[in-house]
Coordinates of C-alpha atoms and ligand atoms in Angstrom, one line a residue:
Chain A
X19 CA -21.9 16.9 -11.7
X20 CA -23.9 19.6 -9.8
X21 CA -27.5 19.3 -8.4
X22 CA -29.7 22.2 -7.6
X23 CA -31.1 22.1 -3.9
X24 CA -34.7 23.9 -3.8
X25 CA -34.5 24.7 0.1
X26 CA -31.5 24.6 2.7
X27 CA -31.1 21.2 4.5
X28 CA -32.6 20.9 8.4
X29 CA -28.8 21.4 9.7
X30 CA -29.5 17.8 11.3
X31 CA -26.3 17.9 13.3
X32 CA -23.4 14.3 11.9
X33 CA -22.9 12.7 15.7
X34 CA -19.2 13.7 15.6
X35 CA -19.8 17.2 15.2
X36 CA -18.6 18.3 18.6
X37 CA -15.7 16.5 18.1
X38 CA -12.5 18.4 16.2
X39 CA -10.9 15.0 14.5
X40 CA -7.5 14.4 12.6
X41 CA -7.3 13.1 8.7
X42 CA -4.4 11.4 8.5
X43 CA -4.6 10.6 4.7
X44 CA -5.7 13.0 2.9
X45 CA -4.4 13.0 -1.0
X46 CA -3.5 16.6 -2.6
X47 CA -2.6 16.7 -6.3
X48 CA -1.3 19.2 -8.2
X49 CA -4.1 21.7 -10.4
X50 CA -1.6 21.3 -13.3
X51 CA 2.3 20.5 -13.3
X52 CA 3.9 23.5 -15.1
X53 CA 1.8 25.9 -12.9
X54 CA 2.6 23.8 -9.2
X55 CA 5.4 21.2 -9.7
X56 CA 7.5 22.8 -12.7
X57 CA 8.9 26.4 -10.4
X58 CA 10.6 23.7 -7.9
X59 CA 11.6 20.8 -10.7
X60 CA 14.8 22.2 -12.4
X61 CA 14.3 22.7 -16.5
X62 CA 16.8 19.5 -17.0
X63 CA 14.4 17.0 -15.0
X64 CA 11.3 18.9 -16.7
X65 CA 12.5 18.3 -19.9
X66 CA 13.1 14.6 -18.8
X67 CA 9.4 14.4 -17.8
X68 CA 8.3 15.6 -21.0
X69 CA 10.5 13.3 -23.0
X70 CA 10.6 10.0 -21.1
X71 CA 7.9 10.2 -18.5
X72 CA 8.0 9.3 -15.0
X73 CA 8.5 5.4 -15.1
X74 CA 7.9 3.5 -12.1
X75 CA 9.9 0.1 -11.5
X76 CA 7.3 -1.8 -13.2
X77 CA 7.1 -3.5 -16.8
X78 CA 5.1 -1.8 -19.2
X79 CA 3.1 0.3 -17.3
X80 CA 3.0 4.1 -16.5
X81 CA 1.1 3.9 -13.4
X82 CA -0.9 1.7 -10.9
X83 CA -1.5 -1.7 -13.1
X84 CA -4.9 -1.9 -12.2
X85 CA -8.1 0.1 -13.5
X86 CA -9.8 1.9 -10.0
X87 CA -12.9 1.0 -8.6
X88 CA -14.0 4.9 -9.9
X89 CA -12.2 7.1 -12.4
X90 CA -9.1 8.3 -11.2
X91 CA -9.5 6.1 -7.7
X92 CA -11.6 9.3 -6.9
X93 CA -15.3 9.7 -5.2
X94 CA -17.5 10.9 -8.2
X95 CA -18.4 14.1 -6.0
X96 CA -14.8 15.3 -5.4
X97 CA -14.3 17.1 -8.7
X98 CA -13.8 20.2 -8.1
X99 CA -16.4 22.5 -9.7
X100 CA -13.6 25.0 -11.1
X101 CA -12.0 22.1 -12.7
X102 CA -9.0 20.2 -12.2
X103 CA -8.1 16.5 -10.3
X104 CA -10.1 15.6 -7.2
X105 CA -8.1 17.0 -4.3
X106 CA -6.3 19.8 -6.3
X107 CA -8.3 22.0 -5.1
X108 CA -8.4 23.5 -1.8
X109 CA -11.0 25.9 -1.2
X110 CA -13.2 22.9 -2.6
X111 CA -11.4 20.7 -0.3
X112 CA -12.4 23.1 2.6
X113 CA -16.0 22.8 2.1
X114 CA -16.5 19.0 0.7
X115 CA -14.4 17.9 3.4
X116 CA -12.4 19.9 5.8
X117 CA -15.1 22.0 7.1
X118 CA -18.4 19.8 7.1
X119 CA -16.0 17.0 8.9
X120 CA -14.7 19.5 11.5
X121 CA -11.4 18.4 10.4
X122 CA -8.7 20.3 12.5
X123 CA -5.6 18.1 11.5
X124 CA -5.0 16.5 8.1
X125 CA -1.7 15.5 7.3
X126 CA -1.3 15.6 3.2
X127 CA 0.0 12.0 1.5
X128 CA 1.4 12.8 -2.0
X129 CA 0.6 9.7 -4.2
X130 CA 2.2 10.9 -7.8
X131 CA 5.8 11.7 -7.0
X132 CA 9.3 10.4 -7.5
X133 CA 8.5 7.0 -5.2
X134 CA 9.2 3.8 -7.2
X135 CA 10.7 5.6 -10.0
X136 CA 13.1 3.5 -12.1
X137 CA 14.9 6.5 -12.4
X138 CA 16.8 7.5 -9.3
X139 CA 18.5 11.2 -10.0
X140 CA 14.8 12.5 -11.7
X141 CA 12.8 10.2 -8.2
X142 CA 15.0 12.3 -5.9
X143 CA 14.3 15.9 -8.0
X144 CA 10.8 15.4 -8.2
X145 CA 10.4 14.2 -4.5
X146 CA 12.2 17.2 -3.3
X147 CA 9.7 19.3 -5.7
X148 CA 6.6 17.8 -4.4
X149 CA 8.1 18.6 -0.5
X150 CA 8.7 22.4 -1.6
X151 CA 4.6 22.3 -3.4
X152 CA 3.2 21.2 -0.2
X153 CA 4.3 24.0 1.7
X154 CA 3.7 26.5 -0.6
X155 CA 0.3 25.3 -2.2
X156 CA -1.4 23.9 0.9
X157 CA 0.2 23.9 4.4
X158 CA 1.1 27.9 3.8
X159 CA -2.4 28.5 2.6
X160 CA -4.6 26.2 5.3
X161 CA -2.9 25.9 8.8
X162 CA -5.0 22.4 9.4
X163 CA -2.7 21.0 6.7
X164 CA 0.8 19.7 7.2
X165 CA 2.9 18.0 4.8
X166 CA 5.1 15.1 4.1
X167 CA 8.4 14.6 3.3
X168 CA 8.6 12.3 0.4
X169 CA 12.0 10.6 0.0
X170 CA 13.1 8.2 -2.9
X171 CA 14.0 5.7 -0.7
X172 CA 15.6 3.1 -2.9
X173 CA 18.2 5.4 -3.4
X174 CA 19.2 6.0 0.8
X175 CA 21.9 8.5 0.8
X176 CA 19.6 11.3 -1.4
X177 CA 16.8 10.1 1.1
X178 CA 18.5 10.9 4.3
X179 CA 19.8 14.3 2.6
X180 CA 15.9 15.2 1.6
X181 CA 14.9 14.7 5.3
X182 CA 17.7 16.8 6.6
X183 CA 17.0 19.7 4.4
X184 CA 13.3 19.4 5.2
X185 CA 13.3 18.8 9.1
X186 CA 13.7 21.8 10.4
X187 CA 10.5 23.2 8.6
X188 CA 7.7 22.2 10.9
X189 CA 4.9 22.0 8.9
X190 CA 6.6 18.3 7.9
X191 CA 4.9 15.9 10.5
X192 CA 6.5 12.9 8.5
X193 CA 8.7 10.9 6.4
X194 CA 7.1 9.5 3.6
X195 CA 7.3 5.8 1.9
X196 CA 5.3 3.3 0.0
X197 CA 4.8 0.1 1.1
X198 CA 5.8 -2.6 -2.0
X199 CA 9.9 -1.4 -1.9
X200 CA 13.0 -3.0 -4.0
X201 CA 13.4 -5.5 -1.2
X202 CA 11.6 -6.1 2.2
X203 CA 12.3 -2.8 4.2
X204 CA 14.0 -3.7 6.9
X205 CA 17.3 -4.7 4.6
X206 CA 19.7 -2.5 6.0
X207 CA 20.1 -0.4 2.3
X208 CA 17.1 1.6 4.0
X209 CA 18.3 1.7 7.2
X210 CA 20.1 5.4 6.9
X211 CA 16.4 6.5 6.5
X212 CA 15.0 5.3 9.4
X213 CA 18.2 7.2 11.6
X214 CA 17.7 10.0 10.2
X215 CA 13.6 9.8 10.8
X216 CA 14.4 9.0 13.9
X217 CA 17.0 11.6 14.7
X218 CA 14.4 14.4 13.2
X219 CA 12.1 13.0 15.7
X220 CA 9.8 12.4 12.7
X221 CA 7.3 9.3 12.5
X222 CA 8.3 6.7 9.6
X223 CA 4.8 6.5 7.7
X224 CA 4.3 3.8 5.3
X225 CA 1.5 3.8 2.5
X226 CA 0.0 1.4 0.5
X227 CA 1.0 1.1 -2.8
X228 CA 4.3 1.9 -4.9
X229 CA 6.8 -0.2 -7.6
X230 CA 8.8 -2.6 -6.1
X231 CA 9.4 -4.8 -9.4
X232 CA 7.9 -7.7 -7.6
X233 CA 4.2 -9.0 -8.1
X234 CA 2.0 -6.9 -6.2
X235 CA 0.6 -9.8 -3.7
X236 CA 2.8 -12.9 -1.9
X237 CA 1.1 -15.0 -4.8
X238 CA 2.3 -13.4 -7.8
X239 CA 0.1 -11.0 -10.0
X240 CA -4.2 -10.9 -9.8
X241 CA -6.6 -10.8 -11.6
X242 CA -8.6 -7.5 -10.9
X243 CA -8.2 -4.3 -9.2
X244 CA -9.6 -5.6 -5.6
X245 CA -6.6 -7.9 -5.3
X246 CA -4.6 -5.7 -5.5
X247 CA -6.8 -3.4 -3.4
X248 CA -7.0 -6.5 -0.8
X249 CA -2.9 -7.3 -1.0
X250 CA -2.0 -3.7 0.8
X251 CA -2.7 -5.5 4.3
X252 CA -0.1 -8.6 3.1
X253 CA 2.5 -5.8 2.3
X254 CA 1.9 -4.2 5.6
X255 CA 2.1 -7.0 7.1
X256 CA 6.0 -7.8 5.3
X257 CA 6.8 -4.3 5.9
X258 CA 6.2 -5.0 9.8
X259 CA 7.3 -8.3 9.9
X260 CA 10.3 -7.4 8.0
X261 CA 11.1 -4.1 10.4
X262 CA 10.3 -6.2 13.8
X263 CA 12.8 -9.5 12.5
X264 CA 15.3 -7.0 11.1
X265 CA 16.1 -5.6 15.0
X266 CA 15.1 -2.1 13.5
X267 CA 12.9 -1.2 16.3
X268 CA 15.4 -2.5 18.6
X269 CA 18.2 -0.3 16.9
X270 CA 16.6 3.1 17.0
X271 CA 13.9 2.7 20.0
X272 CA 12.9 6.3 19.6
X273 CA 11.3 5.5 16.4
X274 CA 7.6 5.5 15.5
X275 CA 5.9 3.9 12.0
X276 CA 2.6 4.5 11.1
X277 CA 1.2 2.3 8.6
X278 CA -1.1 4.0 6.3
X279 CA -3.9 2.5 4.3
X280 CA -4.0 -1.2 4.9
X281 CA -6.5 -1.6 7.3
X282 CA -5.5 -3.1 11.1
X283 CA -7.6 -6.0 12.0
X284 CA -5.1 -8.2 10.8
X285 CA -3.0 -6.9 13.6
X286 CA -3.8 -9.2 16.3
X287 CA -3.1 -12.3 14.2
X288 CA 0.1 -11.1 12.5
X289 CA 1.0 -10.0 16.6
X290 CA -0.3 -13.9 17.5
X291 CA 2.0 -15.3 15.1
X292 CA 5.1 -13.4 15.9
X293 CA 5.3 -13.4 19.5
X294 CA 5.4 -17.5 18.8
X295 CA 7.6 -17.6 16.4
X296 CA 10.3 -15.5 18.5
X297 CA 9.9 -17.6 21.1
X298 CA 11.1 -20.8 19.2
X299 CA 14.1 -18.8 16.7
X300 CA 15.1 -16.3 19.2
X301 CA 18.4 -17.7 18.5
X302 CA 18.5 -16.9 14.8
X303 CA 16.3 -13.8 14.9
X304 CA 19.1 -12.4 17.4
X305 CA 18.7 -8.6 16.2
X306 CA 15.0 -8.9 17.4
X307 CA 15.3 -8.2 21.3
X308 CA 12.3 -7.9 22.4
X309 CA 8.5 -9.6 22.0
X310 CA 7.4 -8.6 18.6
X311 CA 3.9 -7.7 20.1
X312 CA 5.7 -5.3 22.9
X313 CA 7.7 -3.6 19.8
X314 CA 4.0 -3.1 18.3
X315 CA 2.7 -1.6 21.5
X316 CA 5.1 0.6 22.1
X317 CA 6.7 1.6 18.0
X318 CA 3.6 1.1 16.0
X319 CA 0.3 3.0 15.0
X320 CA -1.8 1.8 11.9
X321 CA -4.5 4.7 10.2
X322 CA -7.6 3.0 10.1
X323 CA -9.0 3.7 6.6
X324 CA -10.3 0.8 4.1
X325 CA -12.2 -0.1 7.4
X326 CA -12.7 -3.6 7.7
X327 CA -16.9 -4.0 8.3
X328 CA -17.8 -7.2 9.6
X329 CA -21.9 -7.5 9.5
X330 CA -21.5 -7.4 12.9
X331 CA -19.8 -4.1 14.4
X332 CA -19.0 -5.2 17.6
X333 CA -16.7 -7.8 16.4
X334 CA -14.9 -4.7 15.0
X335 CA -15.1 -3.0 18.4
X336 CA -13.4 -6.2 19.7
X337 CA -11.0 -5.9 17.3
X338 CA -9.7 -2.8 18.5
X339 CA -10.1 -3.6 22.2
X340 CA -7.2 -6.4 21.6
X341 CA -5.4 -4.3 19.4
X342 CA -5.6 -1.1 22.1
X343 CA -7.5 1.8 21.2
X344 CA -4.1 4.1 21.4
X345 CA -2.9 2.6 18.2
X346 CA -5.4 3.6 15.8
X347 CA -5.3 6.9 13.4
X348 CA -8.4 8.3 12.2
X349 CA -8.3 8.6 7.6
X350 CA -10.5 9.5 5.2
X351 CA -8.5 9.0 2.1
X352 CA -10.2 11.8 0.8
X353 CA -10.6 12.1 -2.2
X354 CA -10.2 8.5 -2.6
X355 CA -13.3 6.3 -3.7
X356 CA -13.2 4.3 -0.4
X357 CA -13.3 7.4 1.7
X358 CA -14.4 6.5 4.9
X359 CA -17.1 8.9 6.6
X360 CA -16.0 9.5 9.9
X361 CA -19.2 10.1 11.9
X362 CA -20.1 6.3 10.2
X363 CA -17.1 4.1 10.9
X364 CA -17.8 3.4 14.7
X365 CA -21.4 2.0 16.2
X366 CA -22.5 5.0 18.6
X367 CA -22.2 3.0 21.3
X368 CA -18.8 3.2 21.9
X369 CA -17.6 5.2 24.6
X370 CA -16.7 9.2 24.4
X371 CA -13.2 8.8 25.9
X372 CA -12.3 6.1 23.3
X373 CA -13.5 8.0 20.3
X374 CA -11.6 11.1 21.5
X375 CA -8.3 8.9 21.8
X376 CA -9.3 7.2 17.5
X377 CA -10.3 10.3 16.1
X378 CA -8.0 12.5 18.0
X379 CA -5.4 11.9 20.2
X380 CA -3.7 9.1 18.8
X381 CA -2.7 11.0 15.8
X382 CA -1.9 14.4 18.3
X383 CA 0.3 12.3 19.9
X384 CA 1.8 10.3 17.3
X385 CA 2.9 13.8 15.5
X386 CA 3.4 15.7 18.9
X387 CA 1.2 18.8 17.3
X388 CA -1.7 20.5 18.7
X389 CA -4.7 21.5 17.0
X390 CA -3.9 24.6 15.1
Chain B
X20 CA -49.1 11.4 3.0
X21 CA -47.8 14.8 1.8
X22 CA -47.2 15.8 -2.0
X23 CA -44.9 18.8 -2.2
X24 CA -44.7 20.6 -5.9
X25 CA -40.9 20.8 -6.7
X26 CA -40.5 22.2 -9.9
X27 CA -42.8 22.9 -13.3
X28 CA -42.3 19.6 -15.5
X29 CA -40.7 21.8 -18.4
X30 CA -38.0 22.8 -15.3
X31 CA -37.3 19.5 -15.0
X32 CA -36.6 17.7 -18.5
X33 CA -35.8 13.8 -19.0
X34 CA -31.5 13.3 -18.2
X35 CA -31.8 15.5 -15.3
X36 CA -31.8 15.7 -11.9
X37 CA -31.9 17.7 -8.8
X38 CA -31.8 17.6 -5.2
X39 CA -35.1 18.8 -2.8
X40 CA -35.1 18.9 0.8
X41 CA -38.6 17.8 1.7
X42 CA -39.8 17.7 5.7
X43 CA -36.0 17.7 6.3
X44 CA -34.9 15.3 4.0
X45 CA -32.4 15.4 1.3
X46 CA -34.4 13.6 -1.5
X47 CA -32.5 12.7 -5.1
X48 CA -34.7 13.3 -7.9
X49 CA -34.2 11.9 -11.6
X50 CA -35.8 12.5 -14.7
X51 CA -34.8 9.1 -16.9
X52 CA -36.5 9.5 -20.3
X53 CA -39.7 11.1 -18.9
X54 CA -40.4 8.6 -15.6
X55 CA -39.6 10.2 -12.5
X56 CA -37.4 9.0 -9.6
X57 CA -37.0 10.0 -6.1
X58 CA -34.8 8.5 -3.2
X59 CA -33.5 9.8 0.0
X60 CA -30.3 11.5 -0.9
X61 CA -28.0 9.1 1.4
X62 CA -26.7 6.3 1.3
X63 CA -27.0 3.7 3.4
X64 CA -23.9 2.5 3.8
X65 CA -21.8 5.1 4.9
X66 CA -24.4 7.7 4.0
X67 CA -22.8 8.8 0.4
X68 CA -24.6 11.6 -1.1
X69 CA -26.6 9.5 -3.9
X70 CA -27.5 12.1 -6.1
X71 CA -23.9 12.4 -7.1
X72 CA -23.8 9.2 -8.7
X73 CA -23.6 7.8 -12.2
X74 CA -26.7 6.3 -13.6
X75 CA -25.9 2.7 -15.3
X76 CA -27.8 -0.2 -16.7
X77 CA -28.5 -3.7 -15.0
X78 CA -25.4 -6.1 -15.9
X79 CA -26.7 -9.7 -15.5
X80 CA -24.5 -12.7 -16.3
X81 CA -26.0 -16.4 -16.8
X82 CA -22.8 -17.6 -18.0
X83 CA -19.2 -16.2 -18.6
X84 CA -19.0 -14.5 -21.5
X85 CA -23.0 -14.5 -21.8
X86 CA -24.0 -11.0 -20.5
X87 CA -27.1 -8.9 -21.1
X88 CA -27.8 -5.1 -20.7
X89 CA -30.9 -3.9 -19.4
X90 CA -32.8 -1.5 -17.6
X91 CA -30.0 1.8 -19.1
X92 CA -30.5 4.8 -16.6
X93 CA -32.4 2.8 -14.0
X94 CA -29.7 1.8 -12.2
X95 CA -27.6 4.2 -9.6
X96 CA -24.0 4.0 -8.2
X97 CA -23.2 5.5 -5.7
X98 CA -20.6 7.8 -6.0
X99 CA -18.3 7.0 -3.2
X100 CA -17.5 2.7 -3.1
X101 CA -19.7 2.2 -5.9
X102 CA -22.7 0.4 -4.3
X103 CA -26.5 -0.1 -6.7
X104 CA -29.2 0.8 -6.5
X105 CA -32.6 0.3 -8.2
X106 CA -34.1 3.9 -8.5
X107 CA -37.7 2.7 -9.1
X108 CA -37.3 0.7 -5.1
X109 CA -34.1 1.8 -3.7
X110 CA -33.2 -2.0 -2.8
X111 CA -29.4 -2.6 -3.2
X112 CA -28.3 -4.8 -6.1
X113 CA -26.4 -7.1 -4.3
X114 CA -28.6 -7.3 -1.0
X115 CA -31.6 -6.4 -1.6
X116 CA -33.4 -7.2 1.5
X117 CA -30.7 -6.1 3.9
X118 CA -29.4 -2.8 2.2
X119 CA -32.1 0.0 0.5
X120 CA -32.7 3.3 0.4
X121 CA -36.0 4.6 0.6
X122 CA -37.9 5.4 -2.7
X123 CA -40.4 8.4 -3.0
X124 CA -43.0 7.8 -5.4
X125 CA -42.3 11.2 -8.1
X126 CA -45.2 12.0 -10.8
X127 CA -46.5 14.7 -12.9
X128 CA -49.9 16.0 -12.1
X129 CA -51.9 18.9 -13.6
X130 CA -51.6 22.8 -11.9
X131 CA -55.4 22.6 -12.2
X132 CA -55.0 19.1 -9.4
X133 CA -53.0 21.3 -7.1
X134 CA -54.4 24.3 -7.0
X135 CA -54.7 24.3 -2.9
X136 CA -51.2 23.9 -2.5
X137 CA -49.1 26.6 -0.2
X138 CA -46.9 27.0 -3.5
X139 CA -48.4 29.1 -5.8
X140 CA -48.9 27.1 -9.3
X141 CA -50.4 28.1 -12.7
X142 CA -53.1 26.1 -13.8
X143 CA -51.6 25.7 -17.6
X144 CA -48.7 23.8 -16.2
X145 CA -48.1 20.4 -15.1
X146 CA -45.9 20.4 -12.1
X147 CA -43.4 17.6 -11.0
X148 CA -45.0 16.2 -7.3
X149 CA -43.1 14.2 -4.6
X150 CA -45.2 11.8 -2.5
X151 CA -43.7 11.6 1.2
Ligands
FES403 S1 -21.5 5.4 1.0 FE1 -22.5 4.6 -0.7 S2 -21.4 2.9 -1.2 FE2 -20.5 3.6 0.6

């Protein structure tokens, strides 16, 4: 849809505008498959899309279960006006997002690829294709972009080889997974992943979403789309739990997981919870060596898009202050219908230093890059 | 209060819109069958540009399975999370009191009417006039 404006706008300045921040969740899709995907997918597995489809591990379903809060999960101004899926198209993405958000870091999280596909030979082909399409359609064309390496992690052993063949290119700033997995993730089929992240030197990321074959929330299958919607922070929270309990973090102390798309505030609970519960079974949860909440401080970061919004901000504020404002990740989601607008998620009384560290920093840090 | 002429009303026919910028505001204009809207272009949540979003109807519910339609084209979405809005007010659907945009009254008035205004109109035409 495009509207006609009569004069220019005043130039009234957003409040973050001084401020260069990092995107870390921004979702690309492909302008059409047998122009992007098809010259790095060979012919055999392109025949196989055409014939069978790319079947997640779900019953009946092609794709997510759940109708979106918009058409294609998508904010109803992110078509592009040439045509084509929101986020396919960069030049649009440039000036919708990139450039009017002073965006000067935005790492790239691939939804539709071979993650969660029943199929494990064509889930590792079309991951590596969509690794080899991020360089060459975005992080090659727009040096604020850099890419993810998307693994089909129920199969380990073609995981680990993905990441190898992808490390050394250093517009990669990640390894790639979906939260809802075959099994909780820190069973040890997965573990070969997280050495070879960690031996890359690459942050684990973890996004909302993907096909385990289990209902989608702890209580079996909802009801409507915001359930589903609601139940990412429960799987973060199983992922994490899962991780910490398993020893993982105590295993490979180098590594760093960044939850993605789940929200945090449920942090300092889940942290509450843990701690306590060490403390009593530290006998039987003997791979976990140190306090769960220590392993968060020092292993974890979470990306801060859905925000939670209390009606009162500074209970959000709060929030962060117990959960330490070096853990948080600034994301849009964009092109996602619950973008998050960055110059609106914090009140404007919080401090300069602190957003530098939420919008910035963190996420510098986090993937040891500079802005470009 | 200020009227600004933004467009000739045969520029402007009903299932349209446009955007103006008024005094420094972005202001979201609608034709819907021939009455005029105007609201400020933003919303007021996280300031979602509203004149991007779909125009719906009013679905009201007494009873499960007992729903009525009402109101088609008078009611906005925004296009980002999806909040309401009533275009004739700018009050939110689901909090009214709290959460609303602000309305500009929108009409059509004769060129004859405006004839002292800084933009130059023809006297044969009606013009399409924002109240701010
Ligand atoms: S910005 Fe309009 S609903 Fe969020």
């Amino acid at each position: 849809m495009t509207t006609e404006v009569l004069e220019r706008p005043s130039g009234e300045a957003p409040a973050e505008a001084a401020l260069r921040i990092a995107d870390c969740d921004i979702h690309p899709s492909p302008k059409s498959l047998e122009r992007e995907i098809y010259p790095f997918l060979e012919k055999r597995w392109q025949r196989h899309l055409e014939r069978y489809g790319a079947r997640p591990r779900q019953p009946f379903l092609n794709g997510p279960a759940y109708p979106k809060g918009q058409p294609d999960a998508a904010r109803r101004d992110a078509y592009p006006p040439a045509g084509g899926r929101p986020g396919s198209d960069l030049a649009f993405m440039r000036a919708q997002h990139l450039d009017p958000n002073n965006v000067g870091f935005g790492v790239l999280n691939p939804l539709k690829s071979g993650q969660g596909l029943q199929n494990l030979d064509f889930a590792d082909a079309y991951c590596r294709a969509i690794n080899d399409w991020q360089i060459a359609f975005w992080t090659r064309e727009e040096p604020r972009l850099k890419a993810s390496i998307v693994i089909p992690y129920e199969d380990a052993a073609a995981s680990v080889r993905e990441i190898e063949r992808c490390a050394g290119e250093e517009d990669y700033v990640q390894v790639f997974m979906l939260n809802r997995t075959a099994e909780p993730m820190g069973q040890r089929r997965y573990w070969p992943i997280y050495d070879a992240a960690a031996a890359a030197g690459l942050p684990l990321a973890v996004h909302a979403f993907g096909f385990g074959g289990a209902p989608i929330t702890g209580g079996g299958w909802p009801s409507y789309y915001i359930e589903d919607m609601t139940g990412h922070a429960q799987s973060s929270q199983a992922v994490l739990t899962s991780l910490v309990f398993e020893g993982v973090f105590d295993r490979l102390p180098g590594l760093r997981l960044v939850l993605i798309e789940s929200g945090f505030a449920w942090l300092p609970a889940l942290c509450w919870r843990l701690d306590r519960v060490w403390m009593r079974m530290r006998d039987e949860l003997h791979r976990c060596k140190r306090r769960p909440s220590e392993i968060v401080r020092e292993q974890v970061f979470l990306t801060t898009q859905p925000m939670e919004e209390p009606g009162r901000p500074r209970q959000l504020v709060e929030c962060i202050d117990w959960i330490g404002w070096d853990r948080l990740l600034f994301a849009t989601d964009y092109p996602h219908w619950d973008f998050d607008q960055p110059d609106r998620v914090l009140p404007s009384w919080v401090d300069a230093e602190k957003r530098r560290a939420f919008f910035t920093d963190n996420a510098l840090r986090v993937y040891g890059r500079q802005m470009p | 209060m200020t009227r600004h002429v933004v467009a000739p009303v045969s520029e402007f026919p009903p299932g349209t819109r446009r955007c103006v910028v008024l005094e420094g505001r972005r202001i979201a204009l609608f034709n819907v069958g021939g009455r005029y809207f105007g609201l400020l272009d933003r919303c007021p949540h996280q300031g979602g540009p509203l004149s991007e979003g779909v125009l719906t109807g009013l679905v009201e519910a007494g009873a499960p399975g007992d729903y009525s339609f009402s109101r088609p084209g008078e009611i906005l979405r925004c296009p980002w999370h999806g909040w309401e809005f009533d275009l004739a007010t700018g009050r939110s659907r689901f909090d009214p009191r709290r959460h609303r945009t602000r309305a500009f009254r929108v009409s059509a008035a004769p060129g004859e009417e405006l004839r002292a205004e800084t933009v130059p109109v023809r006297v044969e035409e009606n013009y399409v006039v924002v109240e701010t």
